[in-house]
Amino acid sequence: MKFSIKLVLSTMIVLALALGFSGFYFVNYVFETSLEREVGQSLDESSILSFAFETAALNVPLKYSVMPDSVVEEIVSKLEMGGQGGGRLLRIADEEKNILYTSSGFTADEGLLPQTDEHTKSYRVIRAQDSFYVHTCVSINALNRNLYLETMKDVTGVFTERAMGFSLYRKVTVAILLTGTVIMLFIASLLTKPIRLLTRATREMAAGDYAYRARQVSRDELGQLTGDFNRMANALEENICKLEEEIEAREEFMGAFAHELKTPLTAIIGYADMLRSHKMDEEKSIMSANYIYTEGKRLEAMSFRLLDIIVAKQEEAQMQETPVGELFAYLREMFAEKRDVDIRFTHEEAVVKMEANLIKTVLVNLIDNACKASDGGMTGVVEVTGQTEDGGYRIAVRDYGIGIPEAEQSKIVKAFYMVDKSRARSKNGAGLGLALCAEILKIHHSELRIESKEGEGSCFSFLLP
């Protein structure tokens, strides 16, 4: 069952119970008030009739010391006739409670008479056929006689009004419930609209549409829930996109790795087979062995670089305060024998927190790439600089060589990616150096910034915060 239907049903049940109890109480209260008024009037009328009877008894001739039954009947008959227009019904009994006179239509039994004595008035509400009456009984003392006068007053109208009140209230209650149901259906539809939108959003996302978002239609708790759901969906979509990118990158990595592995292995196997199956002169044998050695060294370098990348991803940098001068002194010594490229080092003195050995690996790779991109002359210059700036210390490696096309700049930090594959392989490159640099800088909370123009050179820099 839908939540909106449950909401409507529960509201209507509560409303029906409230209307039912309140209606019963109200109609019954009006009925009891009216019946109490009628009983009071009946008792008052009984008292008036008693007084009238006693007054009439005083007018009886004095020849009677005790009022005879015939006189009693005559007086009661006159009292009955005096109230005929009001539907007065009378009955009178003697001292022994024997009935002396009964009006036509007086249908009450004698159940009330035994309960009445000289000092009490009694009454009851009775039903006779389809009518209701107030039956009263009162004691009368006239001419040394103690008589009992009973009256019956028709109060059927009070009961009829109660029945009409209940009938009318039931109709009004049904009308209110029907109208309330329609109104509550509309209200429930408005209240549950955010839930329906959220349900649709979850179905769309479950079907694979991760870009679908629930529309926020209110500012209440459900509106906040919708906003939280959309933020969760955004985070989920970002994570899924990252996973897809990682899977795609892994597939590209595996493909590139297989390709890079295949090329040197093919050369090694081919030249080894030539050495094994053919007799060659010394020059060709040396050339073949040299190819095998060169490709083997490239495989070795590639395996070491892959191992370095794996280690860098799992490692946490042990930051230590290191003078920049020590770092540049190491680089000058490292590349002192590099005669074909003019490497110029300039730096500002500073103390920076870093993992020195890892940052040395980054700079050795960057300088080595810059040397490979330079080909003598002005393009044979590589500049390594270090300077302080807002937020940290920036180290840059600039060359004036072949440069990198703009479309390739965002891809060169991926493993095995090479802008010019034939040129890189000729220099024993495998496209892993910059990928290693990116991972090392990541654990230093930094990143590699690349500025390059094709034919004008490149500048690789990073900021140590």
Short mmCIF file of C-alpha atoms in Angstrom, two decimals:
data_model
loop_
_atom_site.label_atom_id
_atom_site.label_comp_id
_atom_site.label_asym_id
_atom_site.label_seq_id
_atom_site.Cartn_x
_atom_site.Cartn_y
_atom_site.Cartn_z
CA MET A 1 0.00 0.00 0.00
CA LYS A 2 1.32 3.45 -0.91
CA PHE A 3 2.42 5.75 1.87
CA SER A 4 -0.01 8.46 0.72
CA ILE A 5 -2.94 6.01 0.98
CA LYS A 6 -1.78 4.97 4.45
CA LEU A 7 -1.61 8.64 5.43
CA VAL A 8 -5.14 9.31 4.14
CA LEU A 9 -6.59 6.17 5.76
CA SER A 10 -5.00 6.85 9.15
CA THR A 11 -6.18 10.48 9.06
CA MET A 12 -9.72 9.47 8.06
CA ILE A 13 -9.88 6.81 10.78
CA VAL A 14 -8.83 9.33 13.44
CA LEU A 15 -11.29 11.89 12.02
CA ALA A 16 -14.13 9.33 11.90
CA LEU A 17 -13.50 8.30 15.51
CA ALA A 18 -13.33 11.93 16.63
CA LEU A 19 -16.54 12.84 14.78
CA GLY A 20 -18.29 9.69 15.99
CA PHE A 21 -17.52 10.19 19.67
CA SER A 22 -18.12 13.94 19.59
CA GLY A 23 -21.37 13.50 17.64
CA PHE A 24 -22.65 10.84 20.02
CA TYR A 25 -21.78 13.01 23.01
CA PHE A 26 -23.37 16.14 21.53
CA VAL A 27 -26.64 14.54 20.37
CA ASN A 28 -26.94 12.54 23.58
CA TYR A 29 -26.26 15.67 25.65
CA VAL A 30 -29.06 17.55 23.84
CA PHE A 31 -31.37 14.56 24.27
CA GLU A 32 -30.67 14.18 28.00
CA THR A 33 -31.15 17.92 28.52
CA SER A 34 -34.48 17.86 26.69
CA LEU A 35 -35.64 14.72 28.52
CA GLU A 36 -34.63 16.21 31.87
CA ARG A 37 -36.65 19.29 31.04
CA GLU A 38 -39.67 17.17 30.12
CA VAL A 39 -39.37 15.16 33.35
CA GLY A 40 -39.20 18.37 35.36
CA GLN A 41 -42.29 19.69 33.59
CA SER A 42 -44.09 16.38 34.24
CA LEU A 43 -43.26 16.53 37.96
CA ASP A 44 -44.34 20.17 38.13
CA GLU A 45 -47.57 19.31 36.35
CA SER A 46 -48.10 16.41 38.76
CA SER A 47 -47.69 18.81 41.69
CA ILE A 48 -50.14 21.28 40.11
CA LEU A 49 -52.68 18.48 39.57
CA SER A 50 -52.24 17.36 43.19
CA PHE A 51 -52.87 20.91 44.37
CA ALA A 52 -55.87 21.22 42.06
CA PHE A 53 -57.25 17.92 43.36
CA GLU A 54 -56.84 19.00 46.98
CA THR A 55 -58.47 22.36 46.20
CA ALA A 56 -61.40 20.62 44.51
CA ALA A 57 -61.72 18.28 47.51
CA LEU A 58 -62.21 21.26 49.79
CA ASN A 59 -65.33 22.18 47.83
CA VAL A 60 -66.95 18.82 48.56
CA PRO A 61 -70.14 19.21 50.77
CA LEU A 62 -69.44 18.83 54.47
CA LYS A 63 -71.94 15.96 54.76
CA TYR A 64 -69.03 13.68 53.83
CA SER A 65 -66.53 13.06 56.54
CA VAL A 66 -64.58 10.89 54.18
CA MET A 67 -64.46 11.54 50.47
CA PRO A 68 -66.30 8.79 48.63
CA ASP A 69 -64.77 7.04 45.59
CA SER A 70 -67.41 8.50 43.28
CA VAL A 71 -66.34 12.03 44.19
CA VAL A 72 -62.72 11.07 43.63
CA GLU A 73 -63.54 9.79 40.17
CA GLU A 74 -65.55 12.93 39.38
CA ILE A 75 -62.71 15.24 40.40
CA VAL A 76 -60.10 13.26 38.41
CA SER A 77 -62.40 13.22 35.40
CA LYS A 78 -62.69 17.01 35.53
CA LEU A 79 -58.91 17.34 35.88
CA GLU A 80 -58.44 15.09 32.86
CA MET A 81 -60.89 17.10 30.79
CA GLY A 82 -59.18 20.33 31.84
CA GLY A 83 -55.94 19.15 30.31
CA GLN A 84 -57.31 17.30 27.32
CA GLY A 85 -55.73 19.61 24.81
CA GLY A 86 -52.33 18.78 26.27
CA GLY A 87 -52.83 15.03 26.04
CA ARG A 88 -53.14 14.57 29.82
CA LEU A 89 -53.50 10.95 31.00
CA LEU A 90 -54.37 10.28 34.65
CA ARG A 91 -54.84 7.38 36.98
CA ILE A 92 -55.73 7.48 40.69
CA ALA A 93 -55.55 4.80 43.39
CA ASP A 94 -56.88 4.59 46.98
CA GLU A 95 -55.06 4.03 50.25
CA GLU A 96 -54.62 0.36 49.46
CA LYS A 97 -53.25 1.32 46.01
CA ASN A 98 -56.27 -0.11 44.28
CA ILE A 99 -57.08 1.67 41.03
CA LEU A 100 -60.13 3.94 41.27
CA TYR A 101 -59.95 5.72 37.90
CA THR A 102 -57.92 5.37 34.72
CA SER A 103 -57.93 7.70 31.71
CA SER A 104 -58.56 6.23 28.29
CA GLY A 105 -55.20 5.48 26.73
CA PHE A 106 -53.33 5.22 30.05
CA THR A 107 -51.17 2.17 29.28
CA ALA A 108 -48.59 2.22 32.07
CA ASP A 109 -48.35 -0.82 34.31
CA GLU A 110 -48.52 -0.65 38.10
CA GLY A 111 -44.79 -0.95 38.58
CA LEU A 112 -44.28 2.63 39.78
CA LEU A 113 -47.20 2.69 42.30
CA PRO A 114 -45.65 0.31 44.90
CA GLN A 115 -42.49 2.48 44.99
CA THR A 116 -44.41 5.61 46.04
CA ASP A 117 -45.31 6.47 49.63
CA GLU A 118 -46.82 9.49 51.38
CA HIS A 119 -43.62 11.49 51.41
CA THR A 120 -42.09 10.81 47.98
CA LYS A 121 -42.58 11.57 44.34
CA SER A 122 -41.46 9.01 41.83
CA TYR A 123 -41.19 8.89 38.07
CA ARG A 124 -39.87 6.78 35.22
CA VAL A 125 -39.62 6.93 31.42
CA ILE A 126 -41.51 4.13 29.73
CA ARG A 127 -42.16 2.97 26.23
CA ALA A 128 -45.68 2.02 25.21
CA GLN A 129 -45.93 0.58 21.71
CA ASP A 130 -44.16 3.20 19.51
CA SER A 131 -44.42 6.08 21.97
CA PHE A 132 -42.47 7.24 25.00
CA TYR A 133 -43.95 8.71 28.18
CA VAL A 134 -42.87 10.21 31.49
CA HIS A 135 -44.81 8.28 34.12
CA THR A 136 -45.15 10.09 37.51
CA CYS A 137 -46.77 9.13 40.81
CA VAL A 138 -47.51 11.43 43.77
CA SER A 139 -49.36 11.08 47.07
CA ILE A 140 -52.49 13.28 47.73
CA ASN A 141 -54.06 13.91 51.18
CA ALA A 142 -57.66 15.07 50.84
CA LEU A 143 -60.58 14.77 53.37
CA ASN A 144 -58.86 12.18 55.51
CA ARG A 145 -57.94 10.10 52.49
CA ASN A 146 -54.45 9.30 51.25
CA LEU A 147 -54.72 8.82 47.48
CA TYR A 148 -52.08 8.26 44.76
CA LEU A 149 -52.24 10.23 41.51
CA GLU A 150 -50.36 8.96 38.43
CA THR A 151 -49.80 10.92 35.21
CA MET A 152 -48.41 10.07 31.78
CA LYS A 153 -46.88 12.74 29.56
CA ASP A 154 -45.98 11.94 25.94
CA VAL A 155 -42.29 12.69 25.29
CA THR A 156 -42.02 10.81 22.00
CA GLY A 157 -40.87 14.06 20.32
CA VAL A 158 -37.71 14.10 22.42
CA PHE A 159 -36.76 10.58 21.30
CA THR A 160 -37.73 11.40 17.72
CA GLU A 161 -35.46 14.44 17.82
CA ARG A 162 -32.61 12.27 19.14
CA ALA A 163 -33.09 9.78 16.29
CA MET A 164 -33.20 12.64 13.79
CA GLY A 165 -30.10 14.15 15.39
CA PHE A 166 -28.17 10.90 15.07
CA SER A 167 -29.36 10.45 11.48
CA LEU A 168 -28.41 14.00 10.55
CA TYR A 169 -25.04 13.71 12.27
CA ARG A 170 -24.30 10.46 10.45
CA LYS A 171 -25.05 12.15 7.12
CA VAL A 172 -22.92 15.15 8.06
CA THR A 173 -20.11 12.83 9.23
CA VAL A 174 -20.21 10.86 5.96
CA ALA A 175 -20.16 14.12 3.96
CA ILE A 176 -17.23 15.46 6.03
CA LEU A 177 -15.33 12.18 5.66
CA LEU A 178 -15.86 12.10 1.89
CA THR A 179 -14.83 15.73 1.53
CA GLY A 180 -11.93 15.19 3.93
CA THR A 181 -10.79 12.14 1.96
CA VAL A 182 -10.62 14.17 -1.26
CA ILE A 183 -8.78 17.02 0.48
CA MET A 184 -6.41 14.62 2.26
CA LEU A 185 -5.66 12.80 -0.98
CA PHE A 186 -4.62 16.14 -2.48
CA ILE A 187 -2.58 17.09 0.61
CA ALA A 188 -1.00 13.62 0.83
CA SER A 189 -0.09 13.85 -2.85
CA LEU A 190 1.66 17.17 -2.21
CA LEU A 191 3.38 15.92 0.94
CA THR A 192 4.62 12.71 -0.64
CA LYS A 193 5.72 14.27 -3.93
CA PRO A 194 9.37 14.52 -2.74
CA ILE A 195 9.23 10.82 -1.82
CA ARG A 196 7.93 9.92 -5.28
CA LEU A 197 10.66 11.99 -6.89
CA LEU A 198 13.28 10.31 -4.72
CA THR A 199 11.87 6.88 -5.60
CA ARG A 200 12.05 7.70 -9.30
CA ALA A 201 15.61 8.98 -8.88
CA THR A 202 16.71 5.77 -7.14
CA ARG A 203 15.12 3.67 -9.92
CA GLU A 204 16.84 5.72 -12.62
CA MET A 205 20.19 5.42 -10.85
CA ALA A 206 19.66 1.70 -10.29
CA ALA A 207 19.04 1.40 -14.05
CA GLY A 208 22.44 3.01 -14.71
CA ASP A 209 21.55 6.69 -15.19
CA TYR A 210 23.94 8.10 -12.57
CA ALA A 211 23.47 11.67 -13.83
CA TYR A 212 19.76 11.69 -12.89
CA ARG A 213 18.87 13.90 -9.91
CA ALA A 214 15.71 14.25 -7.83
CA ARG A 215 13.97 17.61 -8.15
CA GLN A 216 13.75 19.49 -4.84
CA VAL A 217 10.19 20.79 -4.41
CA SER A 218 10.12 21.81 -0.73
CA ARG A 219 12.25 23.34 2.00
CA ASP A 220 11.15 21.02 4.81
CA GLU A 221 12.81 17.82 6.08
CA LEU A 222 11.90 15.97 2.88
CA GLY A 223 13.42 18.80 0.86
CA GLN A 224 16.60 18.50 2.93
CA LEU A 225 16.54 14.75 2.36
CA THR A 226 16.29 15.37 -1.40
CA GLY A 227 19.26 17.73 -1.23
CA ASP A 228 21.28 15.20 0.76
CA PHE A 229 20.32 12.47 -1.71
CA ASN A 230 21.48 14.60 -4.66
CA ARG A 231 24.77 15.34 -2.90
CA MET A 232 25.19 11.63 -2.23
CA ALA A 233 24.39 10.93 -5.89
CA ASN A 234 27.02 13.50 -6.96
CA ALA A 235 29.63 11.84 -4.77
CA LEU A 236 28.57 8.42 -6.05
CA GLU A 237 28.78 9.57 -9.66
CA GLU A 238 32.24 11.05 -9.05
CA ASN A 239 33.42 7.81 -7.45
CA ILE A 240 31.98 5.74 -10.30
CA CYS A 241 33.65 8.04 -12.85
CA LYS A 242 36.93 7.68 -10.97
CA LEU A 243 36.55 3.91 -10.91
CA GLU A 244 35.77 3.86 -14.62
CA GLU A 245 38.78 6.07 -15.30
CA GLU A 246 40.97 3.83 -13.16
CA ILE A 247 39.69 0.72 -14.94
CA GLU A 248 40.28 2.39 -18.31
CA ALA A 249 43.72 3.53 -17.22
CA ARG A 250 44.53 0.04 -15.95
CA GLU A 251 43.43 -1.48 -19.25
CA GLU A 252 45.54 1.08 -21.14
CA PHE A 253 48.43 0.36 -18.78
CA MET A 254 48.19 -3.38 -19.38
CA GLY A 255 47.97 -2.88 -23.13
CA ALA A 256 50.92 -0.49 -23.15
CA PHE A 257 52.90 -2.76 -20.83
CA ALA A 258 52.30 -5.77 -23.07
CA HIS A 259 53.30 -3.73 -26.12
CA GLU A 260 56.43 -2.31 -24.48
CA LEU A 261 57.39 -5.79 -23.28
CA LYS A 262 56.80 -7.33 -26.68
CA THR A 263 59.11 -4.97 -28.62
CA PRO A 264 62.42 -5.66 -26.79
CA LEU A 265 61.59 -9.33 -26.32
CA THR A 266 61.03 -9.69 -30.07
CA ALA A 267 64.43 -8.11 -30.75
CA ILE A 268 66.16 -10.21 -28.08
CA ILE A 269 64.59 -13.45 -29.31
CA GLY A 270 65.31 -12.59 -32.97
CA TYR A 271 68.99 -11.76 -32.49
CA ALA A 272 69.50 -14.63 -30.08
CA ASP A 273 68.03 -16.99 -32.67
CA MET A 274 70.41 -15.57 -35.31
CA LEU A 275 73.37 -16.19 -33.01
CA ARG A 276 72.15 -19.71 -32.28
CA SER A 277 71.23 -20.83 -35.80
CA HIS A 278 73.67 -18.99 -38.09
CA LYS A 279 77.42 -18.74 -38.34
CA MET A 280 78.22 -15.06 -38.49
CA ASP A 281 81.43 -13.10 -38.64
CA GLU A 282 82.70 -11.35 -35.55
CA GLU A 283 81.27 -7.92 -36.48
CA LYS A 284 77.72 -9.23 -36.95
CA SER A 285 77.97 -11.32 -33.80
CA ILE A 286 79.03 -8.26 -31.79
CA MET A 287 76.20 -6.21 -33.36
CA SER A 288 73.63 -8.90 -32.47
CA ALA A 289 74.96 -9.23 -28.93
CA ASN A 290 74.85 -5.43 -28.61
CA TYR A 291 71.17 -5.38 -29.66
CA ILE A 292 70.41 -8.10 -27.10
CA TYR A 293 72.29 -6.17 -24.41
CA THR A 294 70.62 -2.83 -25.26
CA GLU A 295 67.10 -4.26 -25.25
CA GLY A 296 67.84 -6.21 -22.07
CA LYS A 297 68.99 -3.03 -20.35
CA ARG A 298 65.79 -1.31 -21.51
CA LEU A 299 63.75 -4.13 -19.99
CA GLU A 300 65.74 -3.84 -16.79
CA ALA A 301 65.24 -0.05 -16.64
CA MET A 302 61.51 -0.49 -17.30
CA SER A 303 61.15 -3.07 -14.52
CA PHE A 304 62.99 -0.84 -12.05
CA ARG A 305 60.81 2.14 -12.97
CA LEU A 306 57.63 0.08 -12.56
CA LEU A 307 58.84 -1.08 -9.16
CA ASP A 308 59.59 2.52 -8.17
CA ILE A 309 56.05 3.62 -9.18
CA ILE A 310 54.46 0.80 -7.17
CA VAL A 311 56.57 1.64 -4.13
CA ALA A 312 55.84 5.39 -4.51
CA LYS A 313 52.08 4.74 -4.52
CA GLN A 314 52.29 2.79 -1.28
CA GLU A 315 54.85 4.96 0.46
CA GLU A 316 54.33 7.82 2.89
CA ALA A 317 56.95 10.52 2.66
CA GLN A 318 59.20 10.92 5.74
CA MET A 319 59.45 14.71 5.67
CA GLN A 320 62.66 16.24 6.93
CA GLU A 321 63.94 19.80 6.80
CA THR A 322 66.52 19.80 4.00
CA PRO A 323 68.62 22.76 2.75
CA VAL A 324 67.98 23.31 -0.96
CA GLY A 325 71.72 23.86 -1.46
CA GLU A 326 72.43 20.20 -0.64
CA LEU A 327 69.88 19.13 -3.26
CA PHE A 328 71.45 21.30 -5.99
CA ALA A 329 74.98 20.21 -5.02
CA TYR A 330 73.92 16.59 -5.54
CA LEU A 331 72.46 17.44 -8.98
CA ARG A 332 75.62 19.30 -10.07
CA GLU A 333 77.74 16.31 -9.14
CA MET A 334 75.28 13.88 -10.75
CA PHE A 335 75.32 15.61 -14.13
CA ALA A 336 78.93 16.89 -14.07
CA GLU A 337 79.95 14.43 -16.81
CA LYS A 338 77.10 15.50 -19.12
CA ARG A 339 79.17 17.18 -21.87
CA ASP A 340 76.69 17.32 -24.75
CA VAL A 341 74.18 19.54 -22.85
CA ASP A 342 74.85 22.76 -20.95
CA ILE A 343 73.04 22.34 -17.60
CA ARG A 344 72.80 25.57 -15.60
CA PHE A 345 71.83 25.50 -11.90
CA THR A 346 70.58 28.59 -10.03
CA HIS A 347 68.69 28.67 -6.75
CA GLU A 348 67.70 30.72 -3.71
CA GLU A 349 68.84 29.37 -0.38
CA ALA A 350 66.01 27.93 1.70
CA VAL A 351 65.15 25.03 3.99
CA VAL A 352 62.26 22.89 2.73
CA LYS A 353 60.45 19.92 4.26
CA MET A 354 60.76 16.96 1.88
CA GLU A 355 61.80 13.35 1.42
CA ALA A 356 65.17 14.26 -0.12
CA ASN A 357 65.87 10.94 -1.90
CA LEU A 358 62.44 10.96 -3.59
CA ILE A 359 62.75 14.57 -4.73
CA LYS A 360 66.22 13.75 -6.10
CA THR A 361 64.60 10.96 -8.15
CA VAL A 362 62.06 13.45 -9.53
CA LEU A 363 64.72 15.98 -10.52
CA VAL A 364 67.03 13.36 -12.06
CA ASN A 365 64.15 12.16 -14.26
CA LEU A 366 63.15 15.71 -15.24
CA ILE A 367 66.72 16.72 -16.07
CA ASP A 368 67.32 13.49 -17.98
CA ASN A 369 64.17 14.08 -20.07
CA ALA A 370 65.23 17.70 -20.68
CA CYS A 371 68.63 16.52 -21.93
CA LYS A 372 67.01 14.01 -24.27
CA ALA A 373 64.78 16.78 -25.68
CA SER A 374 67.80 19.06 -26.38
CA ASP A 375 70.04 18.69 -29.46
CA GLY A 376 73.04 21.08 -29.11
CA GLY A 377 73.27 24.82 -29.75
CA MET A 378 70.85 26.99 -27.87
CA THR A 379 68.51 24.00 -27.72
CA GLY A 380 71.30 22.21 -25.83
CA VAL A 381 70.76 24.35 -22.72
CA VAL A 382 68.89 23.03 -19.67
CA GLU A 383 68.12 25.41 -16.79
CA VAL A 384 67.39 24.11 -13.27
CA THR A 385 66.12 26.85 -10.94
CA GLY A 386 64.79 27.08 -7.39
CA GLN A 387 63.04 30.08 -5.84
CA THR A 388 60.64 30.92 -3.03
CA GLU A 389 57.13 32.13 -3.80
CA ASP A 390 53.81 32.41 -2.00
CA GLY A 391 52.89 29.02 -0.60
CA GLY A 392 56.25 27.29 -0.85
CA TYR A 393 59.42 26.70 -2.83
CA ARG A 394 59.23 26.09 -6.59
CA ILE A 395 61.83 24.03 -8.46
CA ALA A 396 61.72 24.16 -12.27
CA VAL A 397 63.57 22.35 -15.09
CA ARG A 398 63.48 24.16 -18.44
CA ASP A 399 64.77 23.07 -21.83
CA TYR A 400 64.68 24.70 -25.27
CA GLY A 401 64.23 21.53 -27.25
CA ILE A 402 61.47 19.97 -29.35
CA GLY A 403 58.61 20.82 -26.98
CA ILE A 404 55.35 18.92 -26.44
CA PRO A 405 52.11 19.39 -28.43
CA GLU A 406 49.35 20.94 -26.29
CA ALA A 407 47.02 17.96 -26.87
CA GLU A 408 49.64 15.60 -25.44
CA GLN A 409 50.52 17.55 -22.28
CA SER A 410 47.74 16.12 -20.11
CA LYS A 411 48.71 12.53 -21.05
CA ILE A 412 52.46 12.42 -20.62
CA VAL A 413 52.29 11.60 -16.87
CA LYS A 414 50.51 8.30 -17.66
CA ALA A 415 52.62 5.18 -17.52
CA PHE A 416 54.07 4.05 -20.90
CA TYR A 417 52.82 7.17 -22.68
CA MET A 418 55.41 8.64 -25.06
CA VAL A 419 54.95 11.59 -27.39
CA ASP A 420 57.48 10.28 -29.92
CA LYS A 421 57.75 6.52 -29.37
CA SER A 422 60.54 5.87 -31.89
CA ARG A 423 62.68 8.70 -30.51
CA ALA A 424 62.05 7.60 -26.90
CA ARG A 425 62.94 4.00 -27.62
CA SER A 426 66.12 5.06 -29.39
CA LYS A 427 67.14 6.61 -26.06
CA ASN A 428 66.02 3.56 -24.04
CA GLY A 429 62.88 5.33 -22.78
CA ALA A 430 59.69 3.51 -21.78
CA GLY A 431 57.37 6.40 -20.80
CA LEU A 432 57.60 5.71 -17.06
CA GLY A 433 59.74 8.58 -15.75
CA LEU A 434 57.05 11.26 -15.56
CA ALA A 435 54.54 8.76 -14.13
CA LEU A 436 57.03 8.08 -11.32
CA CYS A 437 57.53 11.83 -10.77
CA ALA A 438 53.76 12.39 -10.53
CA GLU A 439 53.38 9.69 -7.86
CA ILE A 440 56.29 11.00 -5.79
CA LEU A 441 54.95 14.57 -5.90
CA LYS A 442 51.49 13.32 -4.93
CA ILE A 443 52.77 11.98 -1.60
CA HIS A 444 54.46 15.40 -1.12
CA HIS A 445 51.01 17.04 -1.60
CA SER A 446 52.23 18.64 -4.81
CA GLU A 447 51.80 18.15 -8.54
CA LEU A 448 53.78 18.54 -11.74
CA ARG A 449 53.09 21.74 -13.70
CA ILE A 450 53.84 21.54 -17.41
CA GLU A 451 54.43 24.56 -19.68
CA SER A 452 55.44 23.71 -23.23
CA LYS A 453 55.23 24.90 -26.81
CA GLU A 454 56.07 22.69 -29.72
CA GLY A 455 59.46 23.64 -31.18
CA GLU A 456 60.24 26.09 -28.34
CA GLY A 457 60.92 23.82 -25.39
CA SER A 458 59.29 22.84 -22.11
CA CYS A 459 59.31 23.79 -18.44
CA PHE A 460 58.46 21.21 -15.77
CA SER A 461 58.05 22.57 -12.24
CA PHE A 462 56.57 21.66 -8.88
CA LEU A 463 55.86 23.51 -5.62
CA LEU A 464 56.91 22.04 -2.31
CA PRO A 465 54.46 23.50 0.22
#
